[in-house]
Short mmCIF file of C-alpha atoms in Angstrom, two decimals:
data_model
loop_
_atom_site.label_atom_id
_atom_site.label_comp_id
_atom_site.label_asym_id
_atom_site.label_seq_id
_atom_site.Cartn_x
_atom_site.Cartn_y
_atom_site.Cartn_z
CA UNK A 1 -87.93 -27.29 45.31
CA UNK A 2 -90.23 -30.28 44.79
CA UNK A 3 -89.24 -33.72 44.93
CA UNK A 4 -89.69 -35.51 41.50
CA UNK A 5 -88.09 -39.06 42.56
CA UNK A 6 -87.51 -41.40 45.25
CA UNK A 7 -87.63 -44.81 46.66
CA UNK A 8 -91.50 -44.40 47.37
CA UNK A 9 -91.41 -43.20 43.59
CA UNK A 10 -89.51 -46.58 42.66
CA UNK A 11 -91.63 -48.36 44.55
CA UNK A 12 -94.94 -47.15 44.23
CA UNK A 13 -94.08 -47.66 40.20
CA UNK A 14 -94.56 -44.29 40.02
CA UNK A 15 -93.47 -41.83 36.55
CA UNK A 16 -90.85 -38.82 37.88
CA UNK A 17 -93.36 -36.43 39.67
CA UNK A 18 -93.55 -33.80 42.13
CA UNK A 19 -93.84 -35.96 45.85
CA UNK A 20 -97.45 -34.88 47.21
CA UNK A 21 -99.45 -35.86 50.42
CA UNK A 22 -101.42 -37.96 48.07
CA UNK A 23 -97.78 -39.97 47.29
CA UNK A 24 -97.13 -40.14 51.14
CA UNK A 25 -100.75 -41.78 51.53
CA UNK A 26 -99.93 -44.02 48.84
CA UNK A 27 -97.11 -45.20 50.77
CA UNK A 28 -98.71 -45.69 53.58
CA UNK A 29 -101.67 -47.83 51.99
CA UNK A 30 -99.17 -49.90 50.57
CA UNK A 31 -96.90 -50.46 52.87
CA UNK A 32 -93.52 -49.06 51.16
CA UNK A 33 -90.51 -50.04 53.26
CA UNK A 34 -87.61 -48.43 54.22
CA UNK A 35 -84.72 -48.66 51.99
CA UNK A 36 -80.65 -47.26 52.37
CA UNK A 37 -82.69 -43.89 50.48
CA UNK A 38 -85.78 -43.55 52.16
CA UNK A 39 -86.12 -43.71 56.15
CA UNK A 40 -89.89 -42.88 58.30
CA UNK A 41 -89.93 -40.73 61.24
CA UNK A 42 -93.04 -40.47 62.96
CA UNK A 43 -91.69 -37.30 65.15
CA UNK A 44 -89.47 -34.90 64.64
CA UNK A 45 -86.63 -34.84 66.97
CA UNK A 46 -86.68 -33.47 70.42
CA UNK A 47 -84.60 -31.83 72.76
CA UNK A 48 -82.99 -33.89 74.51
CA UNK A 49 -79.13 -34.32 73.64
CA UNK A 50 -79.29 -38.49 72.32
CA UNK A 51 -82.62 -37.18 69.68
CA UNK A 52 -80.68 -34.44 68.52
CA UNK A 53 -77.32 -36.65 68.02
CA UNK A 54 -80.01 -39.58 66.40
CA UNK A 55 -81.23 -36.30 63.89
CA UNK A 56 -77.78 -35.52 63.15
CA UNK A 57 -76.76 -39.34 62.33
CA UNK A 58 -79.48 -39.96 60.16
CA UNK A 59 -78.72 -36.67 57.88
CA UNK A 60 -74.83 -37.41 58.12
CA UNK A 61 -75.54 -41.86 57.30
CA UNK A 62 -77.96 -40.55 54.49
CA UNK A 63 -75.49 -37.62 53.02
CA UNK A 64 -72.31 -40.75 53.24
CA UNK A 65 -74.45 -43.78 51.69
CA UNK A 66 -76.23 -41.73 48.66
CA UNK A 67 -78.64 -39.53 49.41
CA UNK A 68 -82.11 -40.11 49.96
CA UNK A 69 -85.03 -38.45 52.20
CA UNK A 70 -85.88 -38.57 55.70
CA UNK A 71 -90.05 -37.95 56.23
CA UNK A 72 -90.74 -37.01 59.61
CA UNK A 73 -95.03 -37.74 60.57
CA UNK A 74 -95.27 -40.96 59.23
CA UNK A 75 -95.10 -43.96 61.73
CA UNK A 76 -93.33 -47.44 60.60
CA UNK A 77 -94.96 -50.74 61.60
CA UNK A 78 -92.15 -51.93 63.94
CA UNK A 79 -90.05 -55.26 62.75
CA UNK A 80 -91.18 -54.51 58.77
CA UNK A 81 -89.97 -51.05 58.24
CA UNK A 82 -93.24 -50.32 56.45
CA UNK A 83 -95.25 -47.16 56.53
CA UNK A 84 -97.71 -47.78 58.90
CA UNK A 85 -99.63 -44.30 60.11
CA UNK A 86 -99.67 -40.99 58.79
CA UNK A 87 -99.48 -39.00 62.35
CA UNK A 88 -98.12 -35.78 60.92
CA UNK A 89 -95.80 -32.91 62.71
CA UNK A 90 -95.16 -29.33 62.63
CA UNK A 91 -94.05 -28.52 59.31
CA UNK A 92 -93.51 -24.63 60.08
CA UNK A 93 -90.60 -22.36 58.66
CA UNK A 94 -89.61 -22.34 62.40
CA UNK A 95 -89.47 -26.29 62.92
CA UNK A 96 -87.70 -26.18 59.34
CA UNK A 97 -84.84 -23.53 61.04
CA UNK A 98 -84.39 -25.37 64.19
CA UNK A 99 -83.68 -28.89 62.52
CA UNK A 100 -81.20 -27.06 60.10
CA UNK A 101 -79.53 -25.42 62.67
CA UNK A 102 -79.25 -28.49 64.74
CA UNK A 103 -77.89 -30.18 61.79
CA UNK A 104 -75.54 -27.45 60.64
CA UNK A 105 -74.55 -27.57 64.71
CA UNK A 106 -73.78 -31.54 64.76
CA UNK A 107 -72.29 -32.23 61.84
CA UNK A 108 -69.16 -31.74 60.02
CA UNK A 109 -68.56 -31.00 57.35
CA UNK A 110 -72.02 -29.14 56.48
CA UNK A 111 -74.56 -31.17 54.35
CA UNK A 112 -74.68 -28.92 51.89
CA UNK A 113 -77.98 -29.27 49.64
CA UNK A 114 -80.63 -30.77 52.04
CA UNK A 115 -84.24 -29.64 50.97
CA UNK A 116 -86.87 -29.56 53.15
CA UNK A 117 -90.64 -29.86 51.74
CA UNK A 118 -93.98 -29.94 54.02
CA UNK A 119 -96.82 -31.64 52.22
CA UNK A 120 -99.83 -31.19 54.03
CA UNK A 121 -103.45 -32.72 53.61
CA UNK A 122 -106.34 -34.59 55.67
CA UNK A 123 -105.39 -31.73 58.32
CA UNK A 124 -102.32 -33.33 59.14
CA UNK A 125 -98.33 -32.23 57.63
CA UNK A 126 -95.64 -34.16 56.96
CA UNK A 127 -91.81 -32.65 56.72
CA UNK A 128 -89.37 -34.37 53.64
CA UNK A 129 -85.60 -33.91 54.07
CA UNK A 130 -84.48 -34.58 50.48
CA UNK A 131 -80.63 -34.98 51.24
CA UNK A 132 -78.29 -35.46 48.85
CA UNK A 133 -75.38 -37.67 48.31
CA UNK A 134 -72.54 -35.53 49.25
CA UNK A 135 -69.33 -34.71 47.82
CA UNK A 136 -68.03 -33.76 50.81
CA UNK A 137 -68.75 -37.49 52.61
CA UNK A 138 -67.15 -38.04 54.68
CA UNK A 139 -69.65 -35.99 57.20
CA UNK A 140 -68.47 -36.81 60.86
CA UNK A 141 -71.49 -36.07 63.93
CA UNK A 142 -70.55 -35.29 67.34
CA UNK A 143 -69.54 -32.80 69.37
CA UNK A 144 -66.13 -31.25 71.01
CA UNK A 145 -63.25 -34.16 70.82
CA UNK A 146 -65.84 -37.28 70.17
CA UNK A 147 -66.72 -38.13 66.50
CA UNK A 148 -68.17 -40.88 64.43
CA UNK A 149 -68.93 -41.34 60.88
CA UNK A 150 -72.27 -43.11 60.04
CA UNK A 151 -73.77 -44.66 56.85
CA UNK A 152 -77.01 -46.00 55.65
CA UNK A 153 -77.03 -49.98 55.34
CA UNK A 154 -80.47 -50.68 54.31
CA UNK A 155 -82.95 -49.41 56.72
CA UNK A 156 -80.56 -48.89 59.50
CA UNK A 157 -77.77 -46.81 60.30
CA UNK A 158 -74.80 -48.19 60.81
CA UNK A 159 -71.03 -46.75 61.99
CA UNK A 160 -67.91 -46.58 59.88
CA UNK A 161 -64.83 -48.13 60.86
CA UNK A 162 -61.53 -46.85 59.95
CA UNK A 163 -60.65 -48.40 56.83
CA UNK A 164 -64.16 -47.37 55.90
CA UNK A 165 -63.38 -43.73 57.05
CA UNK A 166 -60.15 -43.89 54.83
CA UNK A 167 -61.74 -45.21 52.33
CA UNK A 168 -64.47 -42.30 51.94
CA UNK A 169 -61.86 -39.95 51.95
CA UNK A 170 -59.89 -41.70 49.28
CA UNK A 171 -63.46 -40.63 47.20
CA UNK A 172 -64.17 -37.54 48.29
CA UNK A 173 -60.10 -36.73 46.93
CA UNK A 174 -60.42 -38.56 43.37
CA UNK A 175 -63.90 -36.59 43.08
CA UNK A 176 -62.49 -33.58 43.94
CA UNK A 177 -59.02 -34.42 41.34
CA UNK A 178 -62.12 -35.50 38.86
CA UNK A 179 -64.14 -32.18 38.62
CA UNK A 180 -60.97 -30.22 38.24
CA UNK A 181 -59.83 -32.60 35.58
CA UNK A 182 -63.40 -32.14 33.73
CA UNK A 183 -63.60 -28.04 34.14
CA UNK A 184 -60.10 -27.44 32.73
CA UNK A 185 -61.47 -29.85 29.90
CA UNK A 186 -64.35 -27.63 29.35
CA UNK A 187 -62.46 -24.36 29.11
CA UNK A 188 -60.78 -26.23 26.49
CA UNK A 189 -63.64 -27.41 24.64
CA UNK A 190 -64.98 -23.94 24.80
CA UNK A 191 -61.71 -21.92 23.59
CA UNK A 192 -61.98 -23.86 20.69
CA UNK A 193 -65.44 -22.31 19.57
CA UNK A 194 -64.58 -18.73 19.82
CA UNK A 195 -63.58 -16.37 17.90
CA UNK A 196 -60.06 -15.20 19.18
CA UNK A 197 -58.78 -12.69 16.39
CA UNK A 198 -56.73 -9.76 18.81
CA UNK A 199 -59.79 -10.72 21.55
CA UNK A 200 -59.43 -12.33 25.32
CA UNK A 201 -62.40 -13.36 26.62
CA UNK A 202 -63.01 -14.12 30.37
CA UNK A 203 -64.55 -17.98 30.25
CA UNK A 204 -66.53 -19.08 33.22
CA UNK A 205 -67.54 -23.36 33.34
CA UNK A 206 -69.03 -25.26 36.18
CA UNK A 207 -71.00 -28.61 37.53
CA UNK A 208 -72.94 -30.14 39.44
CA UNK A 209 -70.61 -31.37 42.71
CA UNK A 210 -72.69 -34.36 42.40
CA UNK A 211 -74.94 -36.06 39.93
CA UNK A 212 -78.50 -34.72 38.91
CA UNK A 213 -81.20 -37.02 40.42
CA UNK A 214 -82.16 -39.90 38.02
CA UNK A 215 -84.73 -39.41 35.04
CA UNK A 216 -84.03 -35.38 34.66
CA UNK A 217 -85.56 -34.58 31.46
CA UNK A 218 -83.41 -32.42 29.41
CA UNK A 219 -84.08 -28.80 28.26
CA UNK A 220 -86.72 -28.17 25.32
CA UNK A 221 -85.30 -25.38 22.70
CA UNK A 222 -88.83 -23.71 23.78
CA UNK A 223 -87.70 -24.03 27.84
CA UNK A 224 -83.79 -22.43 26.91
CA UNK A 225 -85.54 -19.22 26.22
CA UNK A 226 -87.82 -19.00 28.85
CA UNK A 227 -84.63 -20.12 31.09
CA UNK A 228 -82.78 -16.89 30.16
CA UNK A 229 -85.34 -14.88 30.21
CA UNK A 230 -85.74 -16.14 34.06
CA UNK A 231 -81.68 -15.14 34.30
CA UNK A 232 -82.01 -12.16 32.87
CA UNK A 233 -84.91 -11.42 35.67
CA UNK A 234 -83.11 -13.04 38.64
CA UNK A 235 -78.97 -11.30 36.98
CA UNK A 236 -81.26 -7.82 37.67
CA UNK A 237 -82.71 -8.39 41.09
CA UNK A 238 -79.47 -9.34 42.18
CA UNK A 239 -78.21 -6.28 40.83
CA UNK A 240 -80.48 -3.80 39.60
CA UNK A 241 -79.65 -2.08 36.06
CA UNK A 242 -80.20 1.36 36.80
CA UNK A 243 -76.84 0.87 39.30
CA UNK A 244 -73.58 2.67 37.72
CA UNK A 245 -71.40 0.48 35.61
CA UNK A 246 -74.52 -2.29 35.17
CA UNK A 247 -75.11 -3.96 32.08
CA UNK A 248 -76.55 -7.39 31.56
CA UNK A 249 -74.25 -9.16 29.41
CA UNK A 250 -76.31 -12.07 28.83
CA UNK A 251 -78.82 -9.38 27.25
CA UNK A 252 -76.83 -9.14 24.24
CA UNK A 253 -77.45 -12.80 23.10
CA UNK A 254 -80.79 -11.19 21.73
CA UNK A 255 -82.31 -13.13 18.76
CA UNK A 256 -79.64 -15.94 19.44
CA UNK A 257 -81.49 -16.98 22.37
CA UNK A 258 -85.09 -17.53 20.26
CA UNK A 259 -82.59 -20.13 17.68
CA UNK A 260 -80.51 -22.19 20.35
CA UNK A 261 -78.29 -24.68 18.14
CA UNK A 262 -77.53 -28.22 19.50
CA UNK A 263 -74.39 -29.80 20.29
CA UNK A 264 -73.60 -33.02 21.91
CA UNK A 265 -76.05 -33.46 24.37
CA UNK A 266 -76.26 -29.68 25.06
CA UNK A 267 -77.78 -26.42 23.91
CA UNK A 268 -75.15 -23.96 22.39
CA UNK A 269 -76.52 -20.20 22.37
CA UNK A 270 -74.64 -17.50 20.74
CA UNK A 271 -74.04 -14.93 18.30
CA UNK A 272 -72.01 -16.19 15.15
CA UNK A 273 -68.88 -14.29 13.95
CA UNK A 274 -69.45 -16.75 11.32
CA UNK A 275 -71.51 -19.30 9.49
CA UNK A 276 -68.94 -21.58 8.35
CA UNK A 277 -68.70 -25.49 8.31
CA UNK A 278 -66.69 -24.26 11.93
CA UNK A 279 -68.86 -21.52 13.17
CA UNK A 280 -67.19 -19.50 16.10
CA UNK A 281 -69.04 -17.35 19.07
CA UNK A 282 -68.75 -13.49 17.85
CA UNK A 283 -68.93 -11.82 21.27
CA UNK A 284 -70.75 -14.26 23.70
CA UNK A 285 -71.80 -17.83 24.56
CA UNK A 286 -73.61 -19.83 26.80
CA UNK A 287 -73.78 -23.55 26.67
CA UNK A 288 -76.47 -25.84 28.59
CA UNK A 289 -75.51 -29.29 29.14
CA UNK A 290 -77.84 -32.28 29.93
CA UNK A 291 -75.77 -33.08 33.04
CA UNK A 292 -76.50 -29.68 34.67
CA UNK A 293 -72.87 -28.24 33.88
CA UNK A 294 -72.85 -24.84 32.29
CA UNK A 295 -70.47 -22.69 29.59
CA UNK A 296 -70.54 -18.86 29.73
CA UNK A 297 -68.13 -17.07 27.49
CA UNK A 298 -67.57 -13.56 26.77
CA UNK A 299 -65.72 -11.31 24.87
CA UNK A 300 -63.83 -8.48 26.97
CA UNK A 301 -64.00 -5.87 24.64
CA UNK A 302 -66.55 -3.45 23.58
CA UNK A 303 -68.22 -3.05 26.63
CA UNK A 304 -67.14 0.14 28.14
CA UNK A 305 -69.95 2.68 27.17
CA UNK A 306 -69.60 4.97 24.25
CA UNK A 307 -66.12 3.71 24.09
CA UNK A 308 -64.47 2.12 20.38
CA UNK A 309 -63.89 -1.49 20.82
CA UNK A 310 -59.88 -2.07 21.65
CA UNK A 311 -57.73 -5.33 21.61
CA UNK A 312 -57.37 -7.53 24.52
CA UNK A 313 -58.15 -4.38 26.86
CA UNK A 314 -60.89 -5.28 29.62
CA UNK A 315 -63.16 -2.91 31.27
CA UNK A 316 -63.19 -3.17 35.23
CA UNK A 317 -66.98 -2.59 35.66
CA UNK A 318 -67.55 -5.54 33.01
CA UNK A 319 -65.96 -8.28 35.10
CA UNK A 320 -68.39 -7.09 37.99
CA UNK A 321 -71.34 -7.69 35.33
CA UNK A 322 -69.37 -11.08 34.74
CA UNK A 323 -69.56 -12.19 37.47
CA UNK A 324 -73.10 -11.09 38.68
CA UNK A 325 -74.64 -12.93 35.29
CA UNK A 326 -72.41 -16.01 35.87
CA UNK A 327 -73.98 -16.73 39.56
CA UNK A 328 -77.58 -16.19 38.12
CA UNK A 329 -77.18 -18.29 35.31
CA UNK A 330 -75.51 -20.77 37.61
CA UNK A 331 -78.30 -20.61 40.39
CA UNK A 332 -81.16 -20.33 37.81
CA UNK A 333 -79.73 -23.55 35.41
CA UNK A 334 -78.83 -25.71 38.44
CA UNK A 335 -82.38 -25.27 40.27
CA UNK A 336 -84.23 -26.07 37.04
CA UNK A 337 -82.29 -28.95 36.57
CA UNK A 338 -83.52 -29.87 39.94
CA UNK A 339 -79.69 -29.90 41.54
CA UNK A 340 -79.10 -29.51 44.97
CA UNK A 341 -75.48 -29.70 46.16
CA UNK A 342 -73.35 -26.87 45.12
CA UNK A 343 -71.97 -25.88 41.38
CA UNK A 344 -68.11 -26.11 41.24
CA UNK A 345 -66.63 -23.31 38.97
CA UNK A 346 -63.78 -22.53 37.38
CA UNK A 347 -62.86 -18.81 35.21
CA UNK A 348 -60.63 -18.40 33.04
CA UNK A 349 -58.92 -15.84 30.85
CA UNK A 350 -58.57 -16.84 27.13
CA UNK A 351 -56.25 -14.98 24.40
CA UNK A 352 -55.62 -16.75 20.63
CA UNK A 353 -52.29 -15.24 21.28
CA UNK A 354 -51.09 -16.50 24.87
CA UNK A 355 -48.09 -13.91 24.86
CA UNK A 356 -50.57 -10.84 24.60
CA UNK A 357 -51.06 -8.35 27.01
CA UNK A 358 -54.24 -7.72 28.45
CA UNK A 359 -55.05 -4.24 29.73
CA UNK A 360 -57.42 -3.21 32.54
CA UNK A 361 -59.49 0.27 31.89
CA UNK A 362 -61.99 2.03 34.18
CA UNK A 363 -63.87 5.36 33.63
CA UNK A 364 -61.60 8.31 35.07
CA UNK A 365 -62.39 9.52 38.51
CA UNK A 366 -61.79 12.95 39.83
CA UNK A 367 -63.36 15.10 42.68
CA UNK A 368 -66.00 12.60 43.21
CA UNK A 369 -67.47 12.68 39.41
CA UNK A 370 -66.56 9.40 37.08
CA UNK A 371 -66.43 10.46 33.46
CA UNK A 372 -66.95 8.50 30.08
CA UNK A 373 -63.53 8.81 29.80
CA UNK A 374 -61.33 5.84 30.44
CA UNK A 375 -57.81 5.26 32.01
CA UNK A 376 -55.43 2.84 33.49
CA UNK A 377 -56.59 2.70 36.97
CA UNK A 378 -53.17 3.79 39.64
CA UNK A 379 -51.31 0.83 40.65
CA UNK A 380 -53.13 -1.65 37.84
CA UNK A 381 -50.99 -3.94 35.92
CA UNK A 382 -51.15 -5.58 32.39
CA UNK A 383 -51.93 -9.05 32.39
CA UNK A 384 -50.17 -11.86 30.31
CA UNK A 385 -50.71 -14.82 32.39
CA UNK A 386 -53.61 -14.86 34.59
CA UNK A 387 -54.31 -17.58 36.66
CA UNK A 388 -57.19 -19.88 36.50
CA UNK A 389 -59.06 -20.19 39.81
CA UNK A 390 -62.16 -22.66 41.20
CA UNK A 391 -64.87 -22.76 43.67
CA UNK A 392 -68.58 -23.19 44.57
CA UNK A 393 -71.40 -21.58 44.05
CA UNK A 394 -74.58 -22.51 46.54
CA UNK A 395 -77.42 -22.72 43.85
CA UNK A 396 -80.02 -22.86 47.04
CA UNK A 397 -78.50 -19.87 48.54
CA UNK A 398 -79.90 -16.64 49.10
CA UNK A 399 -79.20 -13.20 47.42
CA UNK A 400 -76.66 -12.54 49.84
CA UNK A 401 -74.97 -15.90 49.39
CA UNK A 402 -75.07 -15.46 45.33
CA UNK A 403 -73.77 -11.80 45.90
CA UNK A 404 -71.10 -13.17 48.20
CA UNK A 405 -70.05 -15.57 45.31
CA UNK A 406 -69.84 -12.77 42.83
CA UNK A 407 -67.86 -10.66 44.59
CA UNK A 408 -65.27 -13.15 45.14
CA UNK A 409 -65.28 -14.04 41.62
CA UNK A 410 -64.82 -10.65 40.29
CA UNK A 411 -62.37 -9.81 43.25
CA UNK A 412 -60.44 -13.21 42.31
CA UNK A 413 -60.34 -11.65 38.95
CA UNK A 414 -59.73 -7.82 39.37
CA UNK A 415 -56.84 -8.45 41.78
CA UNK A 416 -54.57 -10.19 38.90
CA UNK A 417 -54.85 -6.74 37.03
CA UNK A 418 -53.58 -5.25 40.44
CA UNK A 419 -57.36 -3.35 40.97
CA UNK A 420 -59.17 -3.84 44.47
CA UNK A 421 -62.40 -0.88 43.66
CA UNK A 422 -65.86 -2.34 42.62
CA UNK A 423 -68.08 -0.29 41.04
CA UNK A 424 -71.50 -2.69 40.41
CA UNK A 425 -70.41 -4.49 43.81
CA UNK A 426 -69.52 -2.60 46.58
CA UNK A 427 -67.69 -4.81 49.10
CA UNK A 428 -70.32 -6.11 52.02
#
């Protein structure tokens, strides 16, 4: 993913942009120094045990200060801090694995979110690590029973001491109390525009585990469109639509996706059981907030095939496609936003009428042939209070990693109502 601002941004006076070789020459022409968010490297680290620990501290000091990047092939004029050279390094996939392994090796907790981008030109390459600030600082480096905690004081790294170290985790704990605080306000927020006559709808929120970067230009209505169409593409590879039980639920927003309406500092995209002065969601919603957090709604019912529509009942196969749609919305939203660290989630069940039942259905199996024909599934229980659950989602993970997520999510889900089967996700 490109990087669009920085400290050589800043002080090159540069407009948000995507970082080229042309930048890094820039840099060097002008001498841009090193600040507590950008550091020079003019090699990339070696083998020996002290360059690999060095590596890990400058990821880890970076990761506890607040984020930055680390470009490795540009030499600093020594007693200035100032780029100096442009030497370049190998900027292969293979020198990419090996300093993500050593840092994944050296440091604890895992960085989670560091980018790495080779710009190349004038024959040479230079590697950015775009890390960002972490909300899992925090991050310790060492090895076995020896461990430090480092942090960026201007150009140099310096080590924590242990009211600093208690400090950090005081953070990381109110952050983490925060987002829980702000994703049960959410689900709130959201209950409140839809339509809950005899329905329960399974509500899924999320955000960013730390802030955007700075100057992140907010969705056009033209852009939401093409967005979901780009969910719609990724929900499918994920999980192809010619599988049993598939159905992309964020299909069904149809013309409401062409006519997104705005709310406060978001885009609100749904079909309208009503047009009122208090218009509610009839079947689905999606919201898109500035800040990278996210809103997907939808109604349980209706979605078994060729099936009538029935009252707080919820069709196993559906929470599957819930769950698959969710991660690609999540993964798709937070990498145009340009986000990094993970999404924290929470999901939800919502009823109007908190003492009704909700009961699971699945197509009847028997001899190996599923029918259209749907039934309690053996040992599945009705559901009155489910429990609201949380986690992350790794927006710069893989297919496997998103498919991972999912099926937690719609395991997390199908085990209140007492079913363990997937049909759309077969257990890894």
């Amino acid at each position: 993913m490109p990087i669009r601002w920085s400290s050589i941004h800043q002080q090159l006076g540069e407009p948000p942009c995507d970082l080229s070789y042309e930048i890094i020459q820039a840099a060097r022409d002008q001498g841009v120094v090193e600040t507590d968010s950008l550091d020079w490297k003019r090699t990339l680290p070696g083998k020996e045990p002290g360059e690999l620990d060095k590596f890990a501290t400058d990821v880890a000091a970076m990761a506890n200060t607040g984020g930055g990047i680390i470009v490795y092939g540009v030499a600093e004029e020594h007693g200035t801090s100032r780029a100096k050279e442009i030497v370049g390094v190998d900027a292969s996939d293979a020198a990419q694995r090996r300093l993500r392994q050593i840092a994944n090796n050296r440091i604890d907790p895992i960085v989670a979110g560091v980018e790495m981008v080779p710009l190349t030109g004038d024959g040479k390459s230079v590697l950015v690590l775009s890390v960002p600030r972490s909300p899992d600082a925090p991050h310790m480096i060492g090895q076995r029973e020896c461990f430090r905690v480092p942090y960026r004081d201007g150009s140099k790294n310096e080590w924590m001491r242990e009211r600093n170290i208690e400090h950090a985790y005081r953070q990381r704990f109110d952050r983490q109390h925060d987002q829980t605080e702000r994703l049960s306000a959410m689900t709130k927020d959201i209950a409140d525009h839809l339509e809950g006559s005899g329905k329960a709808w399974l509500i899924g929120v999320a955000r960013p585990s730390t802030p955007l970067p700075p100057l992140v230009k907010p969705l056009a209505r033209g852009q939401v469109r093409e967005l979901l169409e780009a969910v719609l593409r990724y929900a499918n590879q994920l999980v192809p639509q010619d599988r049993f039980g598939r159905e992309l639920l964020i299909r069904s927003l149809a013309d409401a996706a062409l006519n997104p309406r705005t709310g406060l500092r978001r885009w609100i995209i749904s079909p309208l059981a009503d047009y009122g002065p208090e218009p509610r969601a009839a079947y689905l919603l999606v919201e898109l907030h500035r800040d990278g957090s996210l809103a997907y709604a939808v109604d349980s019912g209706g979605w078994a095939p060729d099936q009538p529509e029935t009252p707080c009942q919820i069709y196993a196969p559906f929470v599957e496609n819930f769950a698959v749609d969710l991660v690609a919305l999540l993964s798709v939203y937070g990498r145009q936003m340009g986000g990094q660290a993970p999404m924290d989630f929470r999901i939800d069940l919502w009823k109007a009428d908190p003492s009704a039942l909700v009961t699971p259905v699945d197509n009847l199996r028997a001899s190996g042939i599923v029918s259209s024909h749907l039934e309690r599934p053996a040992g599945a229980r009705d559901v009155r209070r489910f429990h609201p659950f949380y986690g992350e989602i790794p927006i710069e993970g893989d297919s496997s990693d998103l498919l991972d997520a999912a099926r937690t999510i719609a395991s997390d889900i199908l085990h209140q109502f007492g079913i363990s089967r997937h049909a759309v996700l077969p257990l890894a």
